[in-house]
mmCIF file of C-alpha atoms in Angstrom:
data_model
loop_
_atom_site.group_PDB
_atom_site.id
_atom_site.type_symbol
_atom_site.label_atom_id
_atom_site.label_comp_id
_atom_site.label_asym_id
_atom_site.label_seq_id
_atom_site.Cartn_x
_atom_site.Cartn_y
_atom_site.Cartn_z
ATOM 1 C CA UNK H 1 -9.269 14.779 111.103
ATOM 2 C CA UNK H 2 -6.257 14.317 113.326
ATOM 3 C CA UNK H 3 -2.309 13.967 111.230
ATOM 4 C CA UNK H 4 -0.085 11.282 112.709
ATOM 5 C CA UNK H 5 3.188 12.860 113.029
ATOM 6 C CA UNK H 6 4.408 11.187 109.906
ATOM 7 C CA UNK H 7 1.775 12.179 107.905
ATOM 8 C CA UNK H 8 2.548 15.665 109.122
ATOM 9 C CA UNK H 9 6.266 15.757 108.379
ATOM 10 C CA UNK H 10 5.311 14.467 104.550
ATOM 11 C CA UNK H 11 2.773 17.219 104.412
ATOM 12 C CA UNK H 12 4.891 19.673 106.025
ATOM 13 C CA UNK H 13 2.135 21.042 108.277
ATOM 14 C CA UNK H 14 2.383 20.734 112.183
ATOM 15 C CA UNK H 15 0.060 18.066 114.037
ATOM 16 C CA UNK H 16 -3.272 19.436 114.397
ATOM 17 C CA UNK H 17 -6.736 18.296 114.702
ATOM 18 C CA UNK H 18 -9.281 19.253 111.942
ATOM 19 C CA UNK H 19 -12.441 18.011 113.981
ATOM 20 C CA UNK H 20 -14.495 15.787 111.481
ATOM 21 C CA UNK H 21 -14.811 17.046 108.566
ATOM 22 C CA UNK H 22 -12.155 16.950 106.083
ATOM 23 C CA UNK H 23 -11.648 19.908 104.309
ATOM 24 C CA UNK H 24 -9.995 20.525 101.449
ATOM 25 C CA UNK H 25 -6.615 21.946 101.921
ATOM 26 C CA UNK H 26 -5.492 25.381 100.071
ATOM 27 C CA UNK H 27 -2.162 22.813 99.891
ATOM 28 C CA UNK H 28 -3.967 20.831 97.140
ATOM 29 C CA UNK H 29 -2.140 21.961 93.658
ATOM 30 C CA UNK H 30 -4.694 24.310 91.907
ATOM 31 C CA UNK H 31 -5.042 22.012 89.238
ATOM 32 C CA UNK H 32 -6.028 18.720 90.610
ATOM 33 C CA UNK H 33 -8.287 20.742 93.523
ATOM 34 C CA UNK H 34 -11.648 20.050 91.776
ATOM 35 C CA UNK H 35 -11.459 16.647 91.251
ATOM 36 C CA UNK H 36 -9.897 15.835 94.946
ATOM 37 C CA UNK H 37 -12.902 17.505 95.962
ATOM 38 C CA UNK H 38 -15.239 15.618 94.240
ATOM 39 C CA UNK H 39 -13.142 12.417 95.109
ATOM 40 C CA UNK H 40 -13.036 13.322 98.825
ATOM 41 C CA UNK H 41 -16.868 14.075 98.523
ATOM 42 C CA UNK H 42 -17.228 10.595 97.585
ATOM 43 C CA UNK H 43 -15.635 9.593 100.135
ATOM 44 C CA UNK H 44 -17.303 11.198 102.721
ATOM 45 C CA UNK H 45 -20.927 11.170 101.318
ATOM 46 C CA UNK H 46 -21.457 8.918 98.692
ATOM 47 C CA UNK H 47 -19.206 6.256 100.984
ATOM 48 C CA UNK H 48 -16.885 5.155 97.849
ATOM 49 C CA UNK H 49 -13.830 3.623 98.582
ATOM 50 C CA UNK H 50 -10.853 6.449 97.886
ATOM 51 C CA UNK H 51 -7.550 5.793 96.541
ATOM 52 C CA UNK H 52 -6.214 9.170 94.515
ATOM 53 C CA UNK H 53 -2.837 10.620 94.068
ATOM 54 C CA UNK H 54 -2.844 14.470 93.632
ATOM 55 C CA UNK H 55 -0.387 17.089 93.811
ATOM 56 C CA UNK H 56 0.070 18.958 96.769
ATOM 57 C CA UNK H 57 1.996 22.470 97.503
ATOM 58 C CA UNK H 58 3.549 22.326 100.593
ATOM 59 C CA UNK H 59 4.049 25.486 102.764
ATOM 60 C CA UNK H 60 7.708 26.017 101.735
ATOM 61 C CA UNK H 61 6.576 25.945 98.151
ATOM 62 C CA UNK H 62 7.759 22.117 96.859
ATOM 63 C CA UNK H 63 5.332 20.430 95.060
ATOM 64 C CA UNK H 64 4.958 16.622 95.967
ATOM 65 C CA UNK H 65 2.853 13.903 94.785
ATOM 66 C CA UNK H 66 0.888 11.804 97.224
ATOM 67 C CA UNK H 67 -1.181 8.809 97.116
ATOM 68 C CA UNK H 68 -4.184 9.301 99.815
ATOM 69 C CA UNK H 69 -6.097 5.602 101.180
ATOM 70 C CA UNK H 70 -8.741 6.281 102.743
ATOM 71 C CA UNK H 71 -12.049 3.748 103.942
ATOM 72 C CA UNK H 72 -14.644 4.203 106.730
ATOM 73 C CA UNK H 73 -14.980 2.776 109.885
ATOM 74 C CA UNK H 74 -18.349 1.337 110.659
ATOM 75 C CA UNK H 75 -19.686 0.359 114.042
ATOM 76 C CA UNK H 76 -21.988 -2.585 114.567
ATOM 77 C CA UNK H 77 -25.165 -1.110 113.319
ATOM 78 C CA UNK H 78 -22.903 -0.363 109.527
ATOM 79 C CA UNK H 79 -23.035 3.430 110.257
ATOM 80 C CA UNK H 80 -20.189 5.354 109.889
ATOM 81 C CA UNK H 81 -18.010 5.906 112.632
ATOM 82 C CA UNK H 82 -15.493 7.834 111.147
ATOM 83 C CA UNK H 83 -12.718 7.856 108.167
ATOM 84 C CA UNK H 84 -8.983 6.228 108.694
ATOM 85 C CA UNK H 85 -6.671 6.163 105.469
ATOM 86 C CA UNK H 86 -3.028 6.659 104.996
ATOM 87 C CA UNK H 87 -1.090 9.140 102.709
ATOM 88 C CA UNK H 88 2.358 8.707 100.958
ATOM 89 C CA UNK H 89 4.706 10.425 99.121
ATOM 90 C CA UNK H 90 4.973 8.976 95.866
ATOM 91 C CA UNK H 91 6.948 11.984 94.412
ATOM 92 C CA UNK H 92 9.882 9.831 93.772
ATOM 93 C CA UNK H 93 7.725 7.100 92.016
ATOM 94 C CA UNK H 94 5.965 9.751 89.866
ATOM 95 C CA UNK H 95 9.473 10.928 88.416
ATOM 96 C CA UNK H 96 10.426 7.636 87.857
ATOM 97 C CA UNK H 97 7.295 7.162 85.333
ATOM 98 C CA UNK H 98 7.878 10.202 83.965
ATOM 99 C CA UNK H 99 11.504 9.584 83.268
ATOM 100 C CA UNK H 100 10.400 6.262 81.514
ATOM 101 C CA UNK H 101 7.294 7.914 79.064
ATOM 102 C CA UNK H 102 10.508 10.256 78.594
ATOM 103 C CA UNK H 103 12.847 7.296 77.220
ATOM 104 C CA UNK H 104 10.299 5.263 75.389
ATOM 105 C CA UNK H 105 9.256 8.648 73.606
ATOM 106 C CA UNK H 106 13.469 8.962 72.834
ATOM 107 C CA UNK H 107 13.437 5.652 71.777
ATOM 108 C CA UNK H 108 10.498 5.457 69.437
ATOM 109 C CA UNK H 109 12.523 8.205 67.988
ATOM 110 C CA UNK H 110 15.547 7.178 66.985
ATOM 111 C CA UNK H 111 14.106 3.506 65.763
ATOM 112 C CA UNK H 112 12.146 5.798 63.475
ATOM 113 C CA UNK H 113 15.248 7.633 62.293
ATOM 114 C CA UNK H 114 17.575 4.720 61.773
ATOM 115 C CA UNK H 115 14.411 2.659 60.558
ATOM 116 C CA UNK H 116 14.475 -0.207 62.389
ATOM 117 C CA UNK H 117 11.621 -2.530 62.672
ATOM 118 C CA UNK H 118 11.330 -5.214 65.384
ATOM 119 C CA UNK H 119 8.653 -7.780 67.019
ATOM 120 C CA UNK H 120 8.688 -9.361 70.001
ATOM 121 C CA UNK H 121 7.577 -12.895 70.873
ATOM 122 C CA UNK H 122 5.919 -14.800 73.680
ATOM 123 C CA UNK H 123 6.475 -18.434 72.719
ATOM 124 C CA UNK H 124 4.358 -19.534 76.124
ATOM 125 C CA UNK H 125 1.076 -17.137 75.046
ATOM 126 C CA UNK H 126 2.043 -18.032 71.379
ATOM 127 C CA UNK H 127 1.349 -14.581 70.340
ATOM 128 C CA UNK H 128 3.973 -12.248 68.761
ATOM 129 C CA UNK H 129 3.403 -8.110 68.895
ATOM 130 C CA UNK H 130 5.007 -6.336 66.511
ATOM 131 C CA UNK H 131 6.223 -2.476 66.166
ATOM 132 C CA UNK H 132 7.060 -1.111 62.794
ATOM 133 C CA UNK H 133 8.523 2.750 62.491
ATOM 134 C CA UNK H 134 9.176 1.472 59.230
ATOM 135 C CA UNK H 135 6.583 0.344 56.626
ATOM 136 C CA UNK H 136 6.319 -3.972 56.554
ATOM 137 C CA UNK H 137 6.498 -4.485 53.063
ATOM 138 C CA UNK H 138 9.800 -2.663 52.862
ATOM 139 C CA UNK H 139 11.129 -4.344 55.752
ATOM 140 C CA UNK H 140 9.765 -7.796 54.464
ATOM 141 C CA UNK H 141 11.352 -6.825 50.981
ATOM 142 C CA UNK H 142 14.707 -6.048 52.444
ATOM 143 C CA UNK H 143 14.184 -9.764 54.561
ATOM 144 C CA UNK H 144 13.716 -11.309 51.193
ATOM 145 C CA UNK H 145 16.654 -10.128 49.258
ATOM 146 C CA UNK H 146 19.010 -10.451 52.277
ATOM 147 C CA UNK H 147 17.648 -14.542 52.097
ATOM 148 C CA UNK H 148 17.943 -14.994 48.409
ATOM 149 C CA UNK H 149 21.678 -13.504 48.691
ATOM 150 C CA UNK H 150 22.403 -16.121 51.407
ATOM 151 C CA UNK H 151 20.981 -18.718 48.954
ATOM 152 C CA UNK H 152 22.875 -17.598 46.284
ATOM 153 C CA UNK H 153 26.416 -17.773 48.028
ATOM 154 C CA UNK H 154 26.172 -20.934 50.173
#
């Protein structure tokens, strides 16, 4: 396996040729190493189309995520001539989801504490999805009274 100098500066490894087979890197984060193994065996046994992101350690110590592409060349005869993918660093992109579990989580939260119950509608799919930190009949109860006292006073 040969880096493109990109690939190499996102890695943080020099430009090098690994000959054909692709190993698998100490760089891989020890715990996603097993199952990039198996998915890069895949890849280069079992011929399955590979798209994984893993963590990986580069050599000054930051950890990164990266999404590795990778599908096989074939020459006429459908053999395999050899494997050409691309790698990214999705690091920024993985932070991003995290921050947003992170303020869905904070949000559930506090709807919980003040009690607040809401829905949400899709008037083109007709179909309405509700979310209740609060129990329905209480909220339905509290719906009820609040219309009877706007009866009552108009």
């Amino acid at each position: 396996m040969s880096l493109a100098a990109e690939a190499a500066e996102i890695l943080g490894l020099p430009v090098e040729d690994h000959g054909d087979q692709r190993p698998i890197p100490p760089y891989i984060h020890e715990d996603d190493r097993a199952w990039v193994a198996e998915a890069f065996l895949g890849q280069t046994v079992r011929l399955e189309p590979c798209v994984i992101e893993y963590r990986w350690r580069r050599p000054d110590g930051q950890v990164i995520w990266l999404r590795d592409m990778c599908e096989q060349e074939r020459d006429a005869t459908g053999r395999v001539r050899r494997l050409v993918g691309t790698i990214q660093d999705v690091t920024e992109h993985k932070r991003n989801e995290e921050a947003l579990r992170e303020n869905q989580a904070l949000l559930l939260a506090a709807q919980r504490r003040a009690r607040i119950a809401y829905w949400l509608e899709d008037t083109a799919a007709a179909g309405r999805a509700y979310t209740a930190p609060i129990t329905w009949p209480r909220c339905w109860a509290h719906r009820r009274t609040q219309s009877r006292i706007r009866m009552a006073t108009t």
